[in-house]
Coordinates of C-alpha atoms in Angstrom, one line a residue:
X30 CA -17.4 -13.8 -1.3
X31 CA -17.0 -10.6 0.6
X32 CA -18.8 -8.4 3.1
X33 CA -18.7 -4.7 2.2
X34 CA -17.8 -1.3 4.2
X35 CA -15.2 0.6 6.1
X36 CA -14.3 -0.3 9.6
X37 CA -17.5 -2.0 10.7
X38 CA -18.3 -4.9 13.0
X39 CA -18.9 -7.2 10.7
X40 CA -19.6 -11.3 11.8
X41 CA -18.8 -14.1 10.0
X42 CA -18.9 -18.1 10.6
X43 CA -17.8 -20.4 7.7
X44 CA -21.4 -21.9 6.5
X45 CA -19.9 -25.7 6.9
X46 CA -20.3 -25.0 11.0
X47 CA -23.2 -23.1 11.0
X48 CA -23.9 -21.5 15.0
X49 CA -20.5 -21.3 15.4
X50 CA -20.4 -17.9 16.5
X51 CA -21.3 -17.9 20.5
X52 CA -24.5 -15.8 21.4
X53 CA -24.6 -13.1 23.5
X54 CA -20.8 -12.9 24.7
X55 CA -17.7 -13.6 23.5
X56 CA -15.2 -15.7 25.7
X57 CA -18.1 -18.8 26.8
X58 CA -16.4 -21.7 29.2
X59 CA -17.3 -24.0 26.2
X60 CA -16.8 -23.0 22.7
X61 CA -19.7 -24.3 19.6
X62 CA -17.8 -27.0 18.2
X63 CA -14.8 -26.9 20.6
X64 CA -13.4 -24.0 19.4
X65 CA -10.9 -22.1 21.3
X66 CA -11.7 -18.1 21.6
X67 CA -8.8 -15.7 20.8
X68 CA -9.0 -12.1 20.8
X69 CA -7.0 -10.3 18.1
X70 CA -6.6 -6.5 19.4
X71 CA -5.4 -3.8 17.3
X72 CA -5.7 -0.9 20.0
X73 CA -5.1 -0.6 23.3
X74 CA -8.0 -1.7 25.2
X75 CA -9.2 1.8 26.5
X76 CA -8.9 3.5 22.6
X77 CA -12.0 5.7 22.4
X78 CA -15.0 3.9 20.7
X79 CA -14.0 5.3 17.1
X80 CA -10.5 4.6 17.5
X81 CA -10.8 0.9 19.4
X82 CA -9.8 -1.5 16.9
X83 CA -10.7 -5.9 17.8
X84 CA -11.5 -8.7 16.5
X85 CA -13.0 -12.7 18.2
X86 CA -11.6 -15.4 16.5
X87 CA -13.2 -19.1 16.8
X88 CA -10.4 -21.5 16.1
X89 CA -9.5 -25.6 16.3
X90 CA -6.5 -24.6 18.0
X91 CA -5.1 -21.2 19.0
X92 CA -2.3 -19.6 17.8
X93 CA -0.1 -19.7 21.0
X94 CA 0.5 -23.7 19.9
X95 CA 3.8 -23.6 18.2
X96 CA 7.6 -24.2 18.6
X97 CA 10.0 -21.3 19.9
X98 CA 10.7 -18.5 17.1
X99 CA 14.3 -18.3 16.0
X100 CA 15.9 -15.8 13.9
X101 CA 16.1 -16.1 9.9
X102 CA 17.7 -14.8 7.1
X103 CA 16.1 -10.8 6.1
X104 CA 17.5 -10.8 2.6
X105 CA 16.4 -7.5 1.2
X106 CA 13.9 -6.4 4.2
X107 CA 15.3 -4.1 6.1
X108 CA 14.5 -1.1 8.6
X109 CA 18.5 0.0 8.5
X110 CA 18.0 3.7 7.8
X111 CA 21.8 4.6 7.8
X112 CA 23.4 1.8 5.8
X113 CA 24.4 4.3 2.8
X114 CA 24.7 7.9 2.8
X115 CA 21.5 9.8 2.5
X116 CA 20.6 11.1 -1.2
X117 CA 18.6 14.1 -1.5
X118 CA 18.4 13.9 -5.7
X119 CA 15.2 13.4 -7.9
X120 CA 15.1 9.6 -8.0
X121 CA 13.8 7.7 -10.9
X122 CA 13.8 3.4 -11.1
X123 CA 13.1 1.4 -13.9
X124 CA 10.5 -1.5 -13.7
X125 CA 12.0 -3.9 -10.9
X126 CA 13.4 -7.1 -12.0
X127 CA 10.9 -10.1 -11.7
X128 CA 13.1 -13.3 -11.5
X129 CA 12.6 -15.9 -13.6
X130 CA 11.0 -19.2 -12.2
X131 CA 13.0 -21.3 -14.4
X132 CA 16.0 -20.0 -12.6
X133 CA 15.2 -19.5 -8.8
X134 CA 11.7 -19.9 -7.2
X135 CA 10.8 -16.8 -4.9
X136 CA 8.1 -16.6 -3.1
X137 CA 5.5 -13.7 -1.5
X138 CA 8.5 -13.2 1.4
X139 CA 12.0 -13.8 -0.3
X140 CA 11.0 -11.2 -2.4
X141 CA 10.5 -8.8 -0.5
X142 CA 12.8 -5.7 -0.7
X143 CA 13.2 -2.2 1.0
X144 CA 13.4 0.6 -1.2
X145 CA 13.5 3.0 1.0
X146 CA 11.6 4.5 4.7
X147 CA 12.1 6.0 8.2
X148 CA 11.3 5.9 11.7
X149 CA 11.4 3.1 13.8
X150 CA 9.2 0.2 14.7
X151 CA 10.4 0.0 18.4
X152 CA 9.0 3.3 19.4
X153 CA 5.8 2.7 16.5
X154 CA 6.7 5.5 14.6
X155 CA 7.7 5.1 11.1
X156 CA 7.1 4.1 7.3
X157 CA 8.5 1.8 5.3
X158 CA 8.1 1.2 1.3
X159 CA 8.8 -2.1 0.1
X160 CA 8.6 -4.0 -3.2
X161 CA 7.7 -7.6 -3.8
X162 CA 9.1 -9.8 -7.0
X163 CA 8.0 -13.2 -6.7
X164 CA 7.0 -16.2 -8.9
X165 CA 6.0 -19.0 -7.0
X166 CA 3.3 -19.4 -4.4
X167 CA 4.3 -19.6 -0.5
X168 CA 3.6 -23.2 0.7
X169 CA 3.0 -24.4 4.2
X170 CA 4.0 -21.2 5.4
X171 CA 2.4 -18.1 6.3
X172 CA 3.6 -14.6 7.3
X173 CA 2.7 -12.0 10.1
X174 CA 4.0 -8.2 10.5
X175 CA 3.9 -7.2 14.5
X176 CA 5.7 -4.1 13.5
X177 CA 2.8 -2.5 11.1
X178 CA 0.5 -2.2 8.8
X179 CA 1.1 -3.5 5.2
X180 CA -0.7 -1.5 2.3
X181 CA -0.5 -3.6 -1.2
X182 CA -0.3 -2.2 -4.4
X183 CA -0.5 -5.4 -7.3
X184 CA 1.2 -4.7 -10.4
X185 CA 1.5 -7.2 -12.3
X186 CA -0.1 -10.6 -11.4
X187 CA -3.1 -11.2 -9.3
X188 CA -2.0 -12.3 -6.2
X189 CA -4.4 -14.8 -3.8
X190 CA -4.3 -13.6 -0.2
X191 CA -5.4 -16.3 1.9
X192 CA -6.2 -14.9 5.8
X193 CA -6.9 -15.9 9.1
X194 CA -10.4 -14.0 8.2
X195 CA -10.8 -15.4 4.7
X196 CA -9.5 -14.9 1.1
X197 CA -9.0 -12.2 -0.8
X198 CA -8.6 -12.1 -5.1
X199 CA -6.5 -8.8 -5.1
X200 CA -5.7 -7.7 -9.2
X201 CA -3.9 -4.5 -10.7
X202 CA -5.8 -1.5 -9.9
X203 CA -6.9 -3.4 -6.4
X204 CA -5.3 -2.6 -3.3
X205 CA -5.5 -4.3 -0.1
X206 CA -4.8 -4.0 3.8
X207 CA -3.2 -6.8 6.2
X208 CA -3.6 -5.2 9.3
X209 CA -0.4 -5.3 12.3
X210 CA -0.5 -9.1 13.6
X211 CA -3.0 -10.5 11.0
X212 CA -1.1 -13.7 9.4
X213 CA -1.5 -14.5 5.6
X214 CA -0.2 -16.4 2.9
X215 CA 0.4 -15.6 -1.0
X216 CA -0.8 -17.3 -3.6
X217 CA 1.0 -16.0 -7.5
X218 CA -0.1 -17.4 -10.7
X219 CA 3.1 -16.5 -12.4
X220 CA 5.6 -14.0 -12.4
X221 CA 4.7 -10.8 -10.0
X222 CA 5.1 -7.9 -8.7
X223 CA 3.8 -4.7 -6.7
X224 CA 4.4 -2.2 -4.1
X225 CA 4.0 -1.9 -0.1
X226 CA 3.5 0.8 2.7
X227 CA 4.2 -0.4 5.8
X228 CA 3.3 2.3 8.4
X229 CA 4.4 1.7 12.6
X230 CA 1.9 3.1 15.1
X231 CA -1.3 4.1 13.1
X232 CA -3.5 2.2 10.9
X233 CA -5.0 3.5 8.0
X234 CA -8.5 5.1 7.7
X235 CA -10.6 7.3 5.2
X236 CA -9.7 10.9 5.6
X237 CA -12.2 13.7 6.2
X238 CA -14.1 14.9 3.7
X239 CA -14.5 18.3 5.0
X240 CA -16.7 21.1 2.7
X241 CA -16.9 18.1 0.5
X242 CA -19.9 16.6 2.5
X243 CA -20.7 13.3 3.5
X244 CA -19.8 11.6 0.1
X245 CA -17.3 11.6 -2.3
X246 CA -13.8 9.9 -3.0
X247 CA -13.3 6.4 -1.8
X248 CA -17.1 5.6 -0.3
X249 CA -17.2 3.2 2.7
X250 CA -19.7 0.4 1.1
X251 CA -17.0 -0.1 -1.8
X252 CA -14.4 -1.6 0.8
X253 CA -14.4 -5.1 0.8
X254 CA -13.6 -7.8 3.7
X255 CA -13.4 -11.3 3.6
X256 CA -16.1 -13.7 4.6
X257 CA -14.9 -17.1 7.2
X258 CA -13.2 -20.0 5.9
X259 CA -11.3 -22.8 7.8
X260 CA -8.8 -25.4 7.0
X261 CA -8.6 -28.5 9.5
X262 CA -5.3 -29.3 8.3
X263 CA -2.4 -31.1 9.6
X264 CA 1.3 -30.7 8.8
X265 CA 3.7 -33.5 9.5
X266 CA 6.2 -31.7 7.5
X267 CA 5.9 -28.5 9.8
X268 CA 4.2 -25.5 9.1
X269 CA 6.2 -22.5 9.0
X270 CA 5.4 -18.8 10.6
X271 CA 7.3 -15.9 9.7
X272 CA 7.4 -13.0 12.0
X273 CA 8.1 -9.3 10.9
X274 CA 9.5 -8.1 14.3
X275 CA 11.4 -4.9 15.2
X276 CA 12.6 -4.7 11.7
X277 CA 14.2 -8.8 12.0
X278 CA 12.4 -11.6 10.6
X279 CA 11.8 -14.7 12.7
X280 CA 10.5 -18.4 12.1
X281 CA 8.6 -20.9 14.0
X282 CA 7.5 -24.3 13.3
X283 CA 3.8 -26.0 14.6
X284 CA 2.2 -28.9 12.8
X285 CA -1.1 -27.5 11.8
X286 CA -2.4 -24.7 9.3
X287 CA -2.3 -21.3 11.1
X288 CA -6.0 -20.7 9.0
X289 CA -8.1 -23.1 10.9
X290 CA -10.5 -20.1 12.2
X291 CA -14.3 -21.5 11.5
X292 CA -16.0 -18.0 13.0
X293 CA -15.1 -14.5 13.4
X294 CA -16.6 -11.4 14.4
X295 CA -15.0 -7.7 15.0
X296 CA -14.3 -4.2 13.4
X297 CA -10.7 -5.4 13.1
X298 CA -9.8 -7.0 9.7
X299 CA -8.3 -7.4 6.3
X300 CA -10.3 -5.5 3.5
X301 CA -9.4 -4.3 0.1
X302 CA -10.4 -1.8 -2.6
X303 CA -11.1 -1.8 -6.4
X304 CA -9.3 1.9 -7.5
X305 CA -11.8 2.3 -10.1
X306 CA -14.5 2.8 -7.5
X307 CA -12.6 6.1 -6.1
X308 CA -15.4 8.9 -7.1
X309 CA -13.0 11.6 -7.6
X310 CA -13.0 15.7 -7.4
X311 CA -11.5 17.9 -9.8
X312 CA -10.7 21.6 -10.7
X313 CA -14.0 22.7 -12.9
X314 CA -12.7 26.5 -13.2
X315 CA -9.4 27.0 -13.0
X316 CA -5.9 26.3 -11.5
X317 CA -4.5 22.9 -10.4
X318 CA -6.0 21.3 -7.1
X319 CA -3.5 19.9 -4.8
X320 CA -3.3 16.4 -5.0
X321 CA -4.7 15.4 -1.4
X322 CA -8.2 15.4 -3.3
X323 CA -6.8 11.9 -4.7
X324 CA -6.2 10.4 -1.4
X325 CA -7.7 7.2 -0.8
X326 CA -6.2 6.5 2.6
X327 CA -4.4 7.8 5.6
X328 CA -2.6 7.0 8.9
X329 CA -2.9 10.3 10.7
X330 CA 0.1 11.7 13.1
X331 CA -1.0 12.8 16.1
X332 CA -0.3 16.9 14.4
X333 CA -4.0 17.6 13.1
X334 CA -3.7 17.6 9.4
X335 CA -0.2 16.0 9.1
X336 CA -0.3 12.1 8.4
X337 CA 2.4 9.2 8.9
X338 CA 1.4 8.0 5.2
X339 CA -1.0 9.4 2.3
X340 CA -1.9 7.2 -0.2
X341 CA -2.8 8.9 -3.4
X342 CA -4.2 8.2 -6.7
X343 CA -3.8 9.9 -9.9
X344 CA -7.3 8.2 -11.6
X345 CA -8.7 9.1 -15.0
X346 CA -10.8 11.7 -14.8
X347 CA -12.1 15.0 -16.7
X348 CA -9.6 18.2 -17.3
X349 CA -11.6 20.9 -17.9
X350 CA -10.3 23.7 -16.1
X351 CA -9.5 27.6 -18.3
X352 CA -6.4 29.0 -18.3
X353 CA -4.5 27.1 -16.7
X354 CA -1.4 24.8 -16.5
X355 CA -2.9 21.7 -16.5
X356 CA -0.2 19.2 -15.9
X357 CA 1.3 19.0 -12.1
X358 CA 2.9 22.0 -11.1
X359 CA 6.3 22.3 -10.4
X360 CA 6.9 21.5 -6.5
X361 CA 9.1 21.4 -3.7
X362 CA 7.3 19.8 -0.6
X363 CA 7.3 19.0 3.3
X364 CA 6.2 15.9 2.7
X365 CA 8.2 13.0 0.9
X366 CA 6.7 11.5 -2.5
X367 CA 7.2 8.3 -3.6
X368 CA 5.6 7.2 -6.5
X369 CA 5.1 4.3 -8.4
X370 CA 2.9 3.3 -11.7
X371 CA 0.2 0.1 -11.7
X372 CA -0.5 1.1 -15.6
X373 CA -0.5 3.5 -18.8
X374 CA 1.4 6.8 -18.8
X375 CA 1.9 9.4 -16.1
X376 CA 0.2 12.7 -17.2
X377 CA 3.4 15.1 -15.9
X378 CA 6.6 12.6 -17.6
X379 CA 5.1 10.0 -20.2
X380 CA 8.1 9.0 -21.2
X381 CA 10.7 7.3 -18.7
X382 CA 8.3 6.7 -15.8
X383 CA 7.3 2.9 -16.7
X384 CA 4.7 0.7 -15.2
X385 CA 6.4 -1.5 -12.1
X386 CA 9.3 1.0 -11.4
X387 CA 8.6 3.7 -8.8
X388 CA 10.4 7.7 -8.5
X389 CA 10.8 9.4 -5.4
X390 CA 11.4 13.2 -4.5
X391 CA 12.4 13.8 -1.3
X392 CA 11.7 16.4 1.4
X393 CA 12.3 19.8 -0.5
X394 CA 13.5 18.3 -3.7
X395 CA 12.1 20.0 -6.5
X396 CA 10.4 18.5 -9.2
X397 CA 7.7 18.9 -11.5
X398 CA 6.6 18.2 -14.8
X399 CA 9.6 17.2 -18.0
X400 CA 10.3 19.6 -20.7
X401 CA 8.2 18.3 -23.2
X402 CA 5.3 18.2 -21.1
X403 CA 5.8 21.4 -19.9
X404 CA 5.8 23.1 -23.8
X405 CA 3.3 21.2 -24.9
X406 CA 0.4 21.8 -22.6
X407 CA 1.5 25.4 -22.4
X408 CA 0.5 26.2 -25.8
X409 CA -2.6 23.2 -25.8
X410 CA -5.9 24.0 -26.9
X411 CA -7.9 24.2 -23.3
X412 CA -10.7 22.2 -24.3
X413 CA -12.0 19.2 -22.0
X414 CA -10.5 16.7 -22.3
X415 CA -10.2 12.9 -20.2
X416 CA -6.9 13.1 -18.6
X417 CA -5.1 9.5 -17.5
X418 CA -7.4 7.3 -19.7
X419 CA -5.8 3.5 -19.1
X420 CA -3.7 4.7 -16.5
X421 CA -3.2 4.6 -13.2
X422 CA -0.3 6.0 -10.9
X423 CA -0.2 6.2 -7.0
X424 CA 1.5 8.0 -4.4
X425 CA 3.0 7.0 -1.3
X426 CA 3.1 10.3 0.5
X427 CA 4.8 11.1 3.9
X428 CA 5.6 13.6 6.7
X429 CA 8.9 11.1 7.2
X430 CA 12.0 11.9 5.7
X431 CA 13.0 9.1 4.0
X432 CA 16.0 7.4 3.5
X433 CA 16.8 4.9 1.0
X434 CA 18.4 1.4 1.2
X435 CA 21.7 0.4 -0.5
X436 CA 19.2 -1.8 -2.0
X437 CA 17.4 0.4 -3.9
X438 CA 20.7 2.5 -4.3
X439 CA 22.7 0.0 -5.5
X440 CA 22.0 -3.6 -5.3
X441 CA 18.7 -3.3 -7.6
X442 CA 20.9 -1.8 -10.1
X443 CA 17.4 -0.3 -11.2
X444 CA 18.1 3.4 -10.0
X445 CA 17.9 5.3 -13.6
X446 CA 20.9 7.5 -13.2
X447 CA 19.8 9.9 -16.5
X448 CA 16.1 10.8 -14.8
X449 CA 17.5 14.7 -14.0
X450 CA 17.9 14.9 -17.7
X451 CA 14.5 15.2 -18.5
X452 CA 14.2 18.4 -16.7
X453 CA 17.5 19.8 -18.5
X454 CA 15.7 20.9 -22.1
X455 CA 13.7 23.7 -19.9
X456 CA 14.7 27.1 -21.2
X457 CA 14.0 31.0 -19.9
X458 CA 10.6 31.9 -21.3
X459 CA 11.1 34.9 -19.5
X460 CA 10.4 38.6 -21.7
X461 CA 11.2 41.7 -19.6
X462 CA 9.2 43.7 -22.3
X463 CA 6.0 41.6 -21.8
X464 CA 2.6 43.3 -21.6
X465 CA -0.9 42.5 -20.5
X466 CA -2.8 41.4 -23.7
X467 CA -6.0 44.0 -24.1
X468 CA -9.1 42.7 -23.6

């Protein structure tokens, strides 16, 4: 069960403790039940009104109960910026390996890798682009990012996102946000995989719609947020916390479940988003629209106009548009673009750019659409036509410069080394004796 919309103060009590919820204020000397009251604050207090981000939490025992954090193992997470030399070439990787359950059990966490980001979490300014390979659930043990927000992106596998707000189903061609501070756990059904945005310092909202009006692209009602449920559970074994902070990982043990909330209510939450609700705007003339028509999200910079982290959608849709290049044009950019594939074919390189591997172009790197694309929908009839059918591919798009790990480099041994190949069959069309054609 879910409550619906974008951002709004929504209240929730788990119906097994109905009244739950105080009345009339939120911090009473005595709790319903004998709850404890924790405040969850994703802003600073004074944030403007539209801005202030907060949640009440109603729980058996608050979080503050557990044994000191110590430092773990990172594995692949990292926010090491400078660990290889920066590489400013078209980057292409195939479909990242998912390992095998019958030969190593990895869960939500220890498979988490770092493909690539900037910035820093320290001074709340950054991005980071992860991947997760897993196979096996995460058991007695829970996981909590002070450093950002975390967009995912399923792949392959449905993954069970269990909250301190609620669960959350999230399938292929669902995305959903954990929130900076919000602890969750992962439950996998076999082998899977996905992408992640993390951004430092903003959290992500719906962007203007500008001459658009008031609807259109991702509509508030279609976000969806989990409703309360508690678990009064004790564990003798330990129960284990991980915390995502300033780039490190850290672990500490208490002897309870971390999702024993019975009521909630605030503006502040987890929430996710079906992509095939995104009501999407097209070109019905002519030329190619730029692709921030397709954003879904952003986490704005404090320049007007100029965001931390887009993320873009490239959804089936109509191409009718008359003389004109259909296809992607070809680009170089401000912005970094790193892209990745949930399903189906890319429009602009159908061959090469898989499902569950991921390209990036970098600041200023030119790219564009591969040879064959490009002859083929120069000379195609221009009659409509659905573009994308069965497919969808997203963009992770940022004013960061990003830099990518000697994972993703070199220890993934994923990187497709042949992907500037695809642009080498281009040729000169180019006729110094061309005229207009009379009309």
């Amino acid at each position: 069960a879910y409550m619906c919309g974008f951002g709004n103060e929504f209240s929730s009590e788990d119906p097994r403790c109905p009244g739950s919820l105080p009345e009339g204020q939120n911090n009473p000397q005595v709790c319903p039940y004998g709850l404890y009251a924790e405040q969850l604050s994703g802003s600073a207090f004074t944030c403007p009104r539209p801005a202030n981000k907060r949640s009440w939490l109603y729980r058996i025992l608050p979080s503050v109960k557990h044994k000191p954090f110590t430092a773990v193992p990172c594995g692949n997470l990292t926010e090491n910026w400078n660990e290889v030399e920066p590489d400013p070439n078209q980057l292409r990787w195939l479909p990242f390996t998912i390992p095998k359950s019958t030969e190593k059990k990895v869960d939500f966490v220890a498979g988490l890798h770092t493909v690539c980001g900037a910035g820093d979490a320290k001074s709340r300014n950054g991005i980071s682009i992860h991947v997760y390979t897993c196979n096996t659930s995460m058991v007695d043990r829970c996981f909590n990012n002070s450093d950002g927000d975390f967009l995912i992106v399923p792949q392959q596998g449905e993954i069970l996102i269990t909250t301190e707000f609620g669960k959350m189903m999230v399938e292929p061609n669902e995305i959903c946000v954990i929130q900076q501070g919000m602890r969750f756990s992962v439950d996998v059904f076999g082998e899977t995989r996905g992408y992640i945005m993390e951004v430092y310092g903003a959290h992500f909202e719906l962007p203007d719609l500008g001459p658009i009006g008031a609807n259109g692209l991702a509509n508030p009602r279609d976000f969806l947020c989990p409703v309360a449920w508690y678990e009064d559970r004790k564990v003798a074994t330990g129960y284990t916390i991980i915390n995502k902070y300033q780039g490190k990982l850290f672990a500490c043990q208490q002897d309870f479940s971390p999702f024993n909330v019975v009521a909630w209510h605030g503006n502040y939450t987890p929430y996710k988003y079906n992509l095939k609700n995104f009501m999407v705007i097209n070109c019905v003339a002519f030329d190619h629209a730029d692709p921030s028509i397709f954003t879904v999200l952003t986490a704005k910079s404090t320049r007007p106009g100029v965001a931390i982290a887009d993320f873009v959608i490239f959804p089936p849709r109509w191409g009718v548009a008359d003389h004109t290049f259909r296809p992607p044009y070809y680009h170089r950019n401000c912005m970094s673009e790193f892209m990745g594939l949930i399903k189906g074919h890319y429009e602009a390189k159908e061959e090469g750019f898989q499902p569950g591997g991921a390209s990036l172009h970098s600041m200023m790197t030119p790219h564009g659409p591969d040879a064959d694309c490009f002859e083929k929908n120069s000379t195609a009839e221009l009659k409509p036509e659905r573009v994308a059918e069965g497919t969808m591919a997203f963009m992770f798009e940022s004013s960061f410069s990003m830099a990518v790990t000697k994972w993703g480099l070199q220890t993934c041994q994923r990187l497709d080394k042949t992907y500037y190949q695809c642009w080498e069959p281009l040729r000169s069309h180019f006729n110094p004796n061309w005229k207009p054609s009379k009309k």
